[in-house]
Amino acid sequence: MDNRTNLDDYLAGLGISDADESAPPPPAPDASQPAVPALEAAHEDPRAVLERFLRGLTSRIDPDLGVTVREAEDALEAEITGENAARLAGRDGRTLGAIEVIAYTVLAKQAGRNDLRVRVDVGGFRKRQADTLAKLAERLAVQVAKSGEPHELQPMPPAERRVIHIALKEHPDVTSESIGEGASRRLVIKPRHG
């Protein structure tokens, strides 16, 4: 039977709750040691923080899932692998997006790093999604080049718009730009003039 009654109980052990029941109580301060400011003590290695959080999360969902975290140029990239890993992506990658938002929050809280981006992939979902978007971009580029008319896509997240921008960056016949604000920001593919 599940005895968890509030959010802190669900988050305990993941490194994002003040009620982390799996951690031993903090040791009593030693008067002979100089006091370390709490702000400095709270900052941990971002890669270790992210890996610990994702391992804690995945172990509660499916203990057979594996987690690897690597440092990229501008972000920490994590891959969750296992037989059922792709199920974590959720509908249209929404669950995966939520995991990234929470992971970013954990990183900011535990490692004091709100300047690092976090990218999480499960079962190759992000790669398949990027391939699909790049193919869509190419098809639409041909259509726009033939018709001479711009094509406006539905609103999409920044990461998806970025894939299309990159796919069309060097295209000789079309260009792309993002328009709109916030959640309604969308991409327009236009003919490249002269």
Coordinates of N, CA, C and O in Angstrom, one line a residue:
M1 N 0.8 -1.2 0.0 CA 0.0 0.0 0.0 C 0.9 1.2 0.0 O 1.9 1.3 0.7
D2 N 0.5 2.3 -0.7 CA 1.3 3.5 -0.9 C 0.8 4.5 0.2 O -0.3 4.9 0.3
N3 N 1.8 4.8 1.2 CA 1.5 5.6 2.3 C 1.9 7.1 2.1 O 1.8 7.9 3.0
R4 N 2.3 7.4 0.8 CA 2.8 8.8 0.6 C 1.5 9.7 0.5 O 0.6 9.4 -0.2
T5 N 1.6 10.8 1.2 CA 0.4 11.6 1.3 C 0.6 13.0 0.7 O -0.4 13.7 0.5
N6 N 1.8 13.4 0.5 CA 2.0 14.8 0.0 C 3.2 14.8 -1.0 O 3.9 13.8 -1.1
L7 N 3.4 15.9 -1.7 CA 4.4 16.0 -2.7 C 5.8 15.7 -2.1 O 6.6 15.1 -2.7
D8 N 6.1 16.2 -0.9 CA 7.4 16.0 -0.3 C 7.6 14.5 -0.1 O 8.8 14.0 -0.3
D9 N 6.6 13.7 0.2 CA 6.8 12.3 0.4 C 7.2 11.6 -1.0 O 8.0 10.7 -1.0
Y10 N 6.6 12.1 -2.1 CA 6.9 11.6 -3.4 C 8.3 12.0 -3.8 O 9.0 11.2 -4.5
L11 N 8.7 13.2 -3.4 CA 10.0 13.7 -3.9 C 11.2 13.3 -3.0 O 12.3 13.5 -3.3
A12 N 10.8 12.7 -1.8 CA 11.9 12.3 -0.9 C 12.8 11.3 -1.6 O 12.4 10.4 -2.2
G13 N 14.1 11.5 -1.4 CA 15.1 10.7 -2.0 C 15.5 11.1 -3.4 O 16.4 10.5 -3.9
L14 N 14.9 12.0 -4.0 CA 15.3 12.5 -5.3 C 16.2 13.7 -5.3 O 16.6 14.1 -6.3
G15 N 16.5 14.2 -4.1 CA 17.4 15.4 -4.1 C 16.7 16.7 -4.3 O 17.3 17.7 -4.5
I16 N 15.3 16.7 -4.2 CA 14.6 17.9 -4.4 C 13.6 18.2 -3.3 O 12.8 19.1 -3.4
S17 N 13.7 17.5 -2.3 CA 12.7 17.7 -1.2 C 13.5 18.0 0.1 O 14.6 17.4 0.3
D18 N 12.9 18.8 0.9 CA 13.6 19.0 2.2 C 13.3 17.8 3.2 O 14.0 17.7 4.2
A19 N 12.4 17.0 2.8 CA 12.0 15.8 3.6 C 12.7 14.6 3.0 O 12.0 13.6 2.8
D20 N 14.0 14.6 2.7 CA 14.6 13.5 2.1 C 14.9 12.4 3.2 O 15.9 12.5 3.9
E21 N 14.0 11.5 3.2 CA 14.0 10.5 4.3 C 15.1 9.4 4.1 O 15.5 8.7 5.0
S22 N 15.7 9.4 2.9 CA 16.7 8.4 2.7 C 18.1 8.9 3.2 O 19.0 8.1 3.3
A23 N 18.2 10.1 3.4 CA 19.5 10.7 3.8 C 19.7 10.6 5.3 O 18.7 10.8 6.0
P24 N 20.9 10.3 5.8 CA 21.0 10.3 7.2 C 20.9 11.7 7.8 O 21.2 12.7 7.0
P25 N 20.6 11.9 9.0 CA 20.5 13.2 9.6 C 21.9 13.9 9.5 O 22.9 13.3 9.6
P26 N 21.9 15.2 9.3 CA 23.2 15.9 9.2 C 24.0 15.8 10.6 O 23.4 15.8 11.6
P27 N 25.3 15.7 10.5 CA 26.1 15.6 11.7 C 26.0 16.9 12.5 O 25.8 18.0 11.9
A28 N 26.2 16.8 13.8 CA 26.2 18.0 14.6 C 27.5 18.8 14.3 O 28.5 18.2 14.0
P29 N 27.3 20.1 14.3 CA 28.5 21.0 13.9 C 29.6 20.8 14.9 O 29.4 20.6 16.1
D30 N 30.8 20.7 14.4 CA 32.0 20.6 15.3 C 32.6 22.0 15.6 O 32.9 22.7 14.6
A31 N 32.6 22.3 16.8 CA 33.0 23.7 17.2 C 34.5 23.9 16.8 O 34.9 25.1 16.7
S32 N 35.3 22.9 16.7 CA 36.7 23.1 16.4 C 37.0 23.4 14.9 O 38.0 23.8 14.5
Q33 N 36.0 23.1 14.1 CA 36.1 23.3 12.6 C 35.5 24.7 12.3 O 34.5 25.1 12.8
P34 N 36.2 25.5 11.4 CA 35.6 26.7 11.0 C 34.3 26.5 10.2 O 34.1 25.6 9.5
A35 N 33.4 27.4 10.5 CA 32.1 27.3 9.8 C 32.2 27.6 8.3 O 32.9 28.5 7.9
V36 N 31.5 26.7 7.5 CA 31.5 26.9 6.1 C 30.2 27.6 5.7 O 29.1 27.1 6.2
P37 N 30.2 28.7 5.0 CA 28.9 29.3 4.6 C 28.0 28.3 3.9 O 28.5 27.5 3.1
A38 N 26.7 28.3 4.3 CA 25.8 27.3 3.7 C 25.7 27.4 2.2 O 25.5 26.4 1.5
L39 N 25.9 28.6 1.6 CA 25.7 28.8 0.2 C 26.8 28.0 -0.5 O 26.6 27.3 -1.5
E40 N 28.1 28.0 0.0 CA 29.2 27.3 -0.6 C 29.0 25.8 -0.5 O 29.3 25.1 -1.3
A41 N 28.6 25.4 0.7 CA 28.4 24.0 1.0 C 27.3 23.3 0.1 O 27.4 22.1 -0.2
A42 N 26.4 24.1 -0.3 CA 25.2 23.5 -1.0 C 25.6 23.2 -2.5 O 24.9 22.5 -3.1
H43 N 26.7 23.8 -3.0 CA 27.0 23.7 -4.4 C 27.8 22.4 -4.6 O 28.8 22.2 -4.0
E44 N 27.2 21.5 -5.4 CA 27.8 20.2 -5.7 C 28.1 20.2 -7.2 O 27.7 21.0 -8.0
D45 N 28.8 19.2 -7.6 CA 29.2 18.9 -9.0 C 27.8 18.8 -9.8 O 27.1 17.9 -9.5
P46 N 27.6 19.6 -10.8 CA 26.3 19.5 -11.5 C 26.1 18.2 -12.2 O 24.9 17.7 -12.2
R47 N 27.1 17.6 -12.7 CA 26.9 16.3 -13.4 C 26.5 15.2 -12.3 O 25.6 14.4 -12.6
A48 N 27.1 15.2 -11.2 CA 26.7 14.3 -10.1 C 25.3 14.5 -9.6 O 24.6 13.6 -9.4
V49 N 24.9 15.8 -9.5 CA 23.6 16.1 -9.0 C 22.5 15.6 -10.0 O 21.6 15.0 -9.7
L50 N 22.8 15.9 -11.3 CA 21.8 15.4 -12.3 C 21.7 13.9 -12.4 O 20.6 13.3 -12.4
E51 N 22.9 13.3 -12.3 CA 22.9 11.8 -12.4 C 22.1 11.2 -11.2 O 21.3 10.3 -11.3
R52 N 22.4 11.7 -10.0 CA 21.7 11.2 -8.8 C 20.2 11.4 -8.8 O 19.4 10.5 -8.5
F53 N 19.8 12.6 -9.3 CA 18.4 12.9 -9.4 C 17.7 11.9 -10.4 O 16.7 11.3 -10.1
L54 N 18.3 11.7 -11.6 CA 17.7 10.9 -12.6 C 17.7 9.4 -12.2 O 16.8 8.7 -12.5
R55 N 18.8 9.0 -11.5 CA 18.8 7.6 -11.0 C 17.7 7.4 -10.0 O 17.1 6.3 -10.0
G56 N 17.5 8.4 -9.1 CA 16.5 8.2 -8.1 C 15.1 8.2 -8.7 O 14.3 7.4 -8.3
L57 N 14.9 9.0 -9.7 CA 13.6 9.0 -10.4 C 13.4 7.7 -11.2 O 12.3 7.1 -11.0
T58 N 14.3 7.3 -12.0 CA 14.1 6.1 -12.8 C 14.0 4.8 -11.9 O 13.3 3.9 -12.3
S59 N 14.7 4.8 -10.8 CA 14.7 3.6 -9.9 C 13.3 3.4 -9.4 O 12.8 2.3 -9.1
R60 N 12.5 4.5 -9.2 CA 11.1 4.4 -8.7 C 10.2 4.0 -9.8 O 9.1 3.5 -9.5
I61 N 10.5 4.3 -11.0 CA 9.7 4.0 -12.2 C 9.9 2.6 -12.7 O 9.0 1.8 -12.9
D62 N 11.2 2.3 -12.9 CA 11.6 1.0 -13.4 C 13.1 0.8 -13.0 O 14.0 1.4 -13.6
P63 N 13.3 -0.1 -12.1 CA 14.7 -0.3 -11.6 C 15.7 -0.8 -12.7 O 16.9 -0.7 -12.5
D64 N 15.2 -1.3 -13.8 CA 16.0 -1.8 -14.9 C 16.5 -0.7 -15.8 O 17.3 -0.9 -16.7
L65 N 16.1 0.6 -15.6 CA 16.5 1.7 -16.5 C 17.9 2.1 -16.1 O 18.2 2.1 -14.9
G66 N 18.7 2.5 -17.1 CA 20.0 3.0 -16.8 C 20.1 4.5 -17.2 O 19.4 5.0 -18.0
V67 N 21.0 5.2 -16.5 CA 21.2 6.6 -16.7 C 22.7 6.9 -17.0 O 23.6 6.4 -16.2
T68 N 23.0 7.6 -18.1 CA 24.3 8.1 -18.3 C 24.2 9.6 -18.5 O 23.3 10.1 -19.1
V69 N 25.2 10.4 -17.9 CA 25.2 11.8 -18.0 C 26.6 12.2 -18.5 O 27.6 11.7 -18.1
R70 N 26.5 13.1 -19.5 CA 27.8 13.6 -20.1 C 27.7 15.1 -20.2 O 26.6 15.7 -20.3
E71 N 28.9 15.7 -20.2 CA 28.9 17.2 -20.3 C 29.1 17.5 -21.8 O 30.0 17.0 -22.5
A72 N 28.3 18.3 -22.3 CA 28.4 18.8 -23.7 C 28.9 20.3 -23.6 O 29.1 20.8 -22.5
E73 N 29.1 20.9 -24.7 CA 29.6 22.2 -24.8 C 28.8 23.2 -24.0 O 29.3 24.0 -23.2
D74 N 27.4 23.2 -24.2 CA 26.6 24.2 -23.6 C 25.5 23.6 -22.6 O 24.6 24.3 -22.2
A75 N 25.6 22.3 -22.3 CA 24.6 21.7 -21.5 C 25.1 20.4 -20.9 O 26.2 19.9 -21.2
L76 N 24.3 19.8 -20.0 CA 24.5 18.5 -19.5 C 23.5 17.6 -20.3 O 22.3 18.0 -20.4
E77 N 23.9 16.5 -20.9 CA 23.1 15.7 -21.6 C 23.0 14.3 -20.9 O 24.0 13.7 -20.6
A78 N 21.8 13.9 -20.7 CA 21.5 12.6 -20.1 C 20.8 11.7 -21.0 O 19.9 12.1 -21.8
E79 N 21.1 10.4 -20.9 CA 20.4 9.4 -21.7 C 19.9 8.3 -20.7 O 20.6 7.8 -19.9
I80 N 18.6 8.1 -20.8 CA 17.9 7.0 -20.0 C 17.7 5.9 -21.0 O 17.1 6.0 -22.0
T81 N 18.2 4.7 -20.6 CA 18.2 3.5 -21.5 C 17.5 2.4 -20.7 O 17.5 2.3 -19.5
G82 N 17.0 1.5 -21.5 CA 16.4 0.3 -20.9 C 15.3 -0.2 -21.8 O 14.8 0.6 -22.8
E83 N 14.8 -1.4 -21.6 CA 13.7 -1.9 -22.4 C 12.5 -1.1 -22.5 O 11.9 -0.9 -23.6
N84 N 12.1 -0.4 -21.4 CA 10.9 0.4 -21.4 C 11.2 1.9 -21.4 O 10.3 2.6 -21.0
A85 N 12.4 2.3 -21.7 CA 12.7 3.7 -21.5 C 11.9 4.6 -22.4 O 11.5 5.7 -21.9
A86 N 11.6 4.2 -23.6 CA 10.9 5.1 -24.5 C 9.5 5.5 -23.9 O 9.0 6.6 -24.3
R87 N 8.9 4.7 -23.1 CA 7.6 5.1 -22.5 C 7.7 6.3 -21.6 O 6.7 7.0 -21.5
L88 N 8.9 6.7 -21.2 CA 9.1 7.9 -20.4 C 8.9 9.2 -21.2 O 8.8 10.2 -20.6
A89 N 9.0 9.1 -22.5 CA 8.9 10.3 -23.3 C 7.5 10.9 -23.2 O 7.3 12.1 -23.2
G90 N 6.5 10.0 -23.0 CA 5.1 10.5 -22.9 C 4.6 10.9 -24.2 O 5.2 10.8 -25.3
R91 N 3.4 11.4 -24.2 CA 2.7 11.9 -25.4 C 3.4 13.1 -26.0 O 3.5 14.1 -25.3
D92 N 3.9 13.0 -27.2 CA 4.6 14.1 -27.9 C 5.8 14.6 -27.1 O 6.2 15.8 -27.2
G93 N 6.4 13.8 -26.3 CA 7.6 14.2 -25.5 C 7.3 15.1 -24.3 O 8.2 15.7 -23.7
R94 N 6.0 15.2 -23.9 CA 5.6 16.1 -22.8 C 6.2 15.6 -21.5 O 6.7 16.4 -20.7
T95 N 6.2 14.3 -21.2 CA 6.7 13.8 -20.0 C 8.2 14.1 -19.9 O 8.8 14.5 -18.9
L96 N 8.9 13.8 -21.0 CA 10.3 14.1 -21.1 C 10.6 15.6 -20.9 O 11.6 15.9 -20.2
G97 N 9.8 16.4 -21.5 CA 10.0 17.9 -21.2 C 9.8 18.2 -19.8 O 10.6 19.0 -19.2
A98 N 8.9 17.6 -19.1 CA 8.7 17.9 -17.7 C 9.9 17.4 -16.9 O 10.3 18.0 -15.9
I99 N 10.4 16.2 -17.2 CA 11.6 15.7 -16.5 C 12.7 16.7 -16.7 O 13.5 17.0 -15.7
E100 N 12.9 17.3 -17.9 CA 14.0 18.2 -18.1 C 13.8 19.5 -17.2 O 14.8 20.0 -16.7
V101 N 12.6 20.0 -17.1 CA 12.3 21.2 -16.3 C 12.6 20.9 -14.9 O 13.3 21.7 -14.2
I102 N 12.2 19.7 -14.4 CA 12.5 19.4 -13.0 C 14.0 19.2 -12.8 O 14.5 19.6 -11.8
A103 N 14.6 18.5 -13.7 CA 16.1 18.3 -13.6 C 16.8 19.6 -13.6 O 17.8 19.8 -12.8
Y104 N 16.4 20.6 -14.4 CA 17.0 21.9 -14.4 C 16.8 22.6 -13.0 O 17.7 23.2 -12.5
T105 N 15.6 22.5 -12.5 CA 15.3 23.0 -11.1 C 16.2 22.4 -10.1 O 16.8 23.1 -9.2
V106 N 16.4 21.1 -10.1 CA 17.2 20.4 -9.2 C 18.7 20.9 -9.3 O 19.3 21.2 -8.3
L107 N 19.1 21.0 -10.5 CA 20.5 21.5 -10.8 C 20.7 22.9 -10.2 O 21.7 23.2 -9.6
A108 N 19.7 23.8 -10.4 CA 19.8 25.1 -9.9 C 19.8 25.1 -8.3 O 20.6 25.9 -7.7
K109 N 19.0 24.3 -7.7 CA 18.9 24.2 -6.3 C 20.2 23.5 -5.6 O 20.8 24.1 -4.7
Q110 N 20.5 22.4 -6.1 CA 21.6 21.6 -5.5 C 23.0 22.0 -5.9 O 23.9 21.9 -5.1
A111 N 23.2 22.4 -7.2 CA 24.5 22.7 -7.6 C 24.7 24.2 -7.8 O 25.8 24.7 -8.1
G112 N 23.6 25.0 -7.6 CA 23.7 26.4 -7.7 C 24.0 26.9 -9.2 O 24.6 27.9 -9.4
R113 N 23.6 26.1 -10.1 CA 23.9 26.3 -11.6 C 22.6 26.5 -12.3 O 22.0 25.5 -12.7
N114 N 22.2 27.7 -12.6 CA 21.0 28.0 -13.4 C 21.4 28.4 -14.8 O 20.6 28.8 -15.6
D115 N 22.7 28.3 -15.1 CA 23.2 28.7 -16.4 C 23.4 27.5 -17.3 O 23.7 27.7 -18.5
L116 N 23.3 26.3 -16.8 CA 23.5 25.1 -17.6 C 22.1 24.6 -18.1 O 21.1 24.6 -17.4
R117 N 22.1 24.3 -19.4 CA 20.9 23.7 -20.0 C 21.0 22.2 -19.7 O 22.0 21.6 -19.5
V118 N 19.8 21.6 -19.7 CA 19.7 20.2 -19.4 C 18.9 19.5 -20.6 O 17.8 20.0 -20.9
R119 N 19.5 18.5 -21.2 CA 18.8 17.8 -22.2 C 18.8 16.3 -21.8 O 19.8 15.7 -21.5
V120 N 17.6 15.8 -21.8 CA 17.4 14.4 -21.4 C 16.8 13.7 -22.6 O 15.8 14.2 -23.2
D121 N 17.3 12.5 -23.0 CA 16.7 11.7 -24.0 C 16.4 10.3 -23.4 O 17.1 9.8 -22.5
V122 N 15.3 9.7 -23.9 CA 15.0 8.4 -23.4 C 14.7 7.5 -24.6 O 14.0 7.8 -25.5
G123 N 15.5 6.4 -24.6 CA 15.3 5.4 -25.7 C 15.5 6.0 -27.1 O 14.8 5.5 -28.0
G124 N 16.3 7.1 -27.3 CA 16.5 7.7 -28.6 C 15.4 8.5 -29.1 O 15.3 8.9 -30.3
F125 N 14.4 8.9 -28.2 CA 13.2 9.7 -28.6 C 13.6 11.0 -29.3 O 13.2 11.4 -30.3
R126 N 14.5 11.7 -28.6 CA 14.9 13.1 -29.1 C 15.6 12.9 -30.5 O 15.4 13.8 -31.4
K127 N 16.4 11.9 -30.7 CA 17.1 11.8 -32.0 C 16.1 11.4 -33.1 O 16.1 12.0 -34.2
R128 N 15.1 10.6 -32.8 CA 14.1 10.2 -33.8 C 13.2 11.5 -34.1 O 12.9 11.7 -35.3
Q129 N 12.9 12.2 -33.1 CA 12.2 13.5 -33.2 C 12.9 14.5 -34.1 O 12.3 15.1 -35.0
A130 N 14.2 14.6 -33.8 CA 15.0 15.6 -34.6 C 15.1 15.1 -36.1 O 15.0 15.9 -37.0
D131 N 15.2 13.8 -36.3 CA 15.3 13.3 -37.7 C 14.0 13.6 -38.4 O 13.9 14.0 -39.6
T132 N 12.8 13.4 -37.7 CA 11.5 13.6 -38.3 C 11.4 15.1 -38.6 O 10.9 15.4 -39.7
L133 N 11.8 16.0 -37.7 CA 11.7 17.4 -38.0 C 12.6 17.9 -39.1 O 12.2 18.7 -39.9
A134 N 13.8 17.3 -39.2 CA 14.7 17.7 -40.3 C 14.1 17.2 -41.7 O 14.1 18.0 -42.7
K135 N 13.4 16.1 -41.7 CA 12.8 15.6 -43.0 C 11.6 16.5 -43.3 O 11.4 16.9 -44.5
L136 N 10.8 16.9 -42.3 CA 9.7 17.8 -42.5 C 10.2 19.2 -43.0 O 9.7 19.7 -44.0
A137 N 11.3 19.6 -42.5 CA 11.9 20.9 -42.9 C 12.3 20.8 -44.4 O 12.0 21.8 -45.2
E138 N 12.9 19.7 -44.8 CA 13.3 19.5 -46.2 C 12.1 19.5 -47.1 O 12.1 20.1 -48.2
R139 N 11.0 18.8 -46.7 CA 9.8 18.7 -47.6 C 9.2 20.1 -47.7 O 8.8 20.5 -48.8
L140 N 9.1 20.8 -46.6 CA 8.5 22.1 -46.7 C 9.3 23.1 -47.4 O 8.8 24.0 -48.1
A141 N 10.7 22.9 -47.4 CA 11.5 23.8 -48.1 C 11.3 23.7 -49.6 O 11.2 24.6 -50.4
V142 N 11.1 22.4 -50.1 CA 10.8 22.2 -51.5 C 9.5 22.8 -51.9 O 9.4 23.5 -52.9
Q143 N 8.5 22.6 -51.0 CA 7.2 23.2 -51.3 C 7.2 24.7 -51.4 O 6.7 25.3 -52.3
V144 N 7.9 25.4 -50.4 CA 8.0 26.8 -50.4 C 8.8 27.3 -51.6 O 8.5 28.3 -52.2
A145 N 9.9 26.6 -52.0 CA 10.7 27.0 -53.1 C 9.9 26.9 -54.4 O 10.0 27.8 -55.3
K146 N 9.1 25.9 -54.5 CA 8.2 25.7 -55.7 C 7.1 26.8 -55.8 O 6.9 27.4 -56.9
S147 N 6.4 27.0 -54.7 CA 5.3 27.9 -54.7 C 5.7 29.4 -54.6 O 4.9 30.3 -55.0
G148 N 6.8 29.7 -54.0 CA 7.2 31.0 -53.7 C 6.4 31.7 -52.6 O 6.6 32.9 -52.3
E149 N 5.6 30.9 -51.9 CA 4.7 31.4 -50.8 C 5.3 30.9 -49.4 O 5.7 29.7 -49.3
P150 N 5.3 31.7 -48.4 CA 5.8 31.3 -47.1 C 4.9 30.2 -46.5 O 3.7 30.2 -46.8
H151 N 5.4 29.4 -45.6 CA 4.7 28.4 -44.9 C 4.9 28.6 -43.4 O 6.0 28.6 -42.9
E152 N 3.8 28.7 -42.7 CA 3.8 28.9 -41.2 C 3.5 27.7 -40.5 O 2.4 27.1 -40.8
L153 N 4.3 27.2 -39.6 CA 4.0 26.0 -38.9 C 3.3 26.3 -37.6 O 3.2 27.5 -37.2
Q154 N 2.7 25.3 -37.0 CA 2.0 25.4 -35.7 C 3.0 25.8 -34.6 O 4.2 25.5 -34.8
P155 N 2.6 26.4 -33.5 CA 3.5 26.7 -32.4 C 4.2 25.5 -32.0 O 3.6 24.4 -31.9
M156 N 5.5 25.6 -31.6 CA 6.3 24.5 -31.2 C 7.3 25.0 -30.2 O 7.7 26.1 -30.1
P157 N 7.8 24.0 -29.4 CA 8.9 24.4 -28.4 C 10.2 24.9 -29.0 O 10.4 24.5 -30.2
P158 N 10.9 25.6 -28.3 CA 12.2 26.2 -28.8 C 13.1 25.1 -29.4 O 13.8 25.3 -30.4
A159 N 13.2 24.0 -28.7 CA 14.2 22.9 -29.2 C 13.8 22.4 -30.6 O 14.6 22.1 -31.4
E160 N 12.5 22.3 -30.8 CA 12.0 21.8 -32.1 C 12.2 22.9 -33.2 O 12.6 22.5 -34.3
R161 N 11.9 24.1 -32.8 CA 12.2 25.2 -33.8 C 13.7 25.2 -34.2 O 14.0 25.4 -35.3
R162 N 14.5 25.0 -33.2 CA 16.0 25.1 -33.4 C 16.4 24.0 -34.4 O 17.2 24.2 -35.3
V163 N 15.8 22.8 -34.3 CA 16.2 21.7 -35.2 C 15.8 22.1 -36.7 O 16.6 21.9 -37.6
I164 N 14.7 22.7 -36.9 CA 14.3 23.2 -38.2 C 15.2 24.3 -38.7 O 15.6 24.3 -39.9
H165 N 15.5 25.3 -37.8 CA 16.3 26.4 -38.2 C 17.7 25.8 -38.7 O 18.2 26.3 -39.7
I166 N 18.2 24.9 -37.9 CA 19.6 24.3 -38.3 C 19.5 23.6 -39.6 O 20.4 23.7 -40.4
A167 N 18.4 22.8 -39.8 CA 18.2 22.0 -41.0 C 18.2 22.9 -42.3 O 18.6 22.5 -43.3
L168 N 17.6 24.1 -42.1 CA 17.4 25.0 -43.2 C 18.5 26.1 -43.3 O 18.4 27.0 -44.2
K169 N 19.4 26.2 -42.4 CA 20.4 27.3 -42.3 C 21.1 27.5 -43.6 O 21.3 28.6 -44.0
E170 N 21.6 26.4 -44.2 CA 22.4 26.5 -45.5 C 21.6 26.3 -46.7 O 22.1 26.2 -47.8
H171 N 20.2 26.2 -46.6 CA 19.4 25.9 -47.8 C 19.5 27.0 -48.8 O 19.3 28.2 -48.4
P172 N 19.7 26.8 -50.0 CA 19.9 27.8 -51.0 C 18.6 28.6 -51.4 O 18.7 29.7 -51.8
D173 N 17.4 27.9 -51.2 CA 16.2 28.5 -51.7 C 15.3 29.1 -50.7 O 14.4 29.9 -51.0
V174 N 15.5 28.7 -49.4 CA 14.5 29.2 -48.4 C 15.3 29.6 -47.1 O 16.5 29.3 -47.0
T175 N 14.6 30.4 -46.3 CA 15.1 30.8 -45.0 C 14.0 30.6 -44.0 O 12.9 30.4 -44.3
S176 N 14.4 30.6 -42.7 CA 13.4 30.4 -41.6 C 13.5 31.4 -40.6 O 14.6 32.0 -40.4
E177 N 12.4 31.7 -39.9 CA 12.4 32.7 -38.8 C 11.3 32.3 -37.8 O 10.3 31.7 -38.2
S178 N 11.5 32.7 -36.6 CA 10.5 32.4 -35.5 C 9.8 33.7 -35.3 O 10.4 34.8 -35.3
I179 N 8.4 33.6 -35.2 CA 7.6 34.8 -34.9 C 6.7 34.4 -33.8 O 6.4 33.3 -33.4
G180 N 6.1 35.5 -33.2 CA 5.2 35.3 -32.1 C 5.9 35.3 -30.7 O 7.1 35.5 -30.7
E181 N 5.1 35.2 -29.7 CA 5.7 35.3 -28.3 C 5.2 34.1 -27.5 O 4.2 33.5 -27.7
G182 N 6.1 33.7 -26.6 CA 5.8 32.7 -25.6 C 5.4 31.3 -26.2 O 6.0 30.9 -27.2
A183 N 4.3 30.7 -25.7 CA 3.8 29.4 -26.1 C 3.3 29.5 -27.5 O 3.1 28.4 -28.2
S184 N 3.0 30.6 -28.1 CA 2.4 30.7 -29.4 C 3.5 31.0 -30.5 O 3.2 31.3 -31.6
R185 N 4.8 31.0 -30.0 CA 5.9 31.2 -30.9 C 6.0 30.1 -32.0 O 5.9 28.9 -31.6
R186 N 6.1 30.5 -33.2 CA 6.1 29.5 -34.3 C 7.1 29.8 -35.3 O 7.7 30.9 -35.3
L187 N 7.3 28.9 -36.3 CA 8.3 29.1 -37.3 C 7.7 29.3 -38.6 O 6.7 28.7 -39.0
V188 N 8.3 30.2 -39.4 CA 7.9 30.5 -40.8 C 9.0 30.2 -41.7 O 10.2 30.6 -41.5
I189 N 8.7 29.4 -42.8 CA 9.7 29.1 -43.8 C 9.3 30.0 -45.0 O 8.2 30.0 -45.5
K190 N 10.3 30.8 -45.5 CA 10.1 31.8 -46.6 C 11.0 31.5 -47.7 O 12.2 31.1 -47.5
P191 N 10.6 31.9 -48.9 CA 11.6 31.9 -50.0 C 12.8 32.8 -49.7 O 12.6 33.9 -49.2
R192 N 13.9 32.4 -50.1 CA 15.1 33.3 -50.0 C 15.2 34.1 -51.2 O 15.3 33.6 -52.3
H193 N 15.2 35.4 -51.1 CA 15.2 36.3 -52.2 C 16.6 36.9 -52.4 O 17.2 37.5 -51.4
G194 N 17.2 36.7 -53.6 CA 18.5 37.2 -54.0 C 19.5 37.1 -53.0 O 20.5 37.6 -53.0

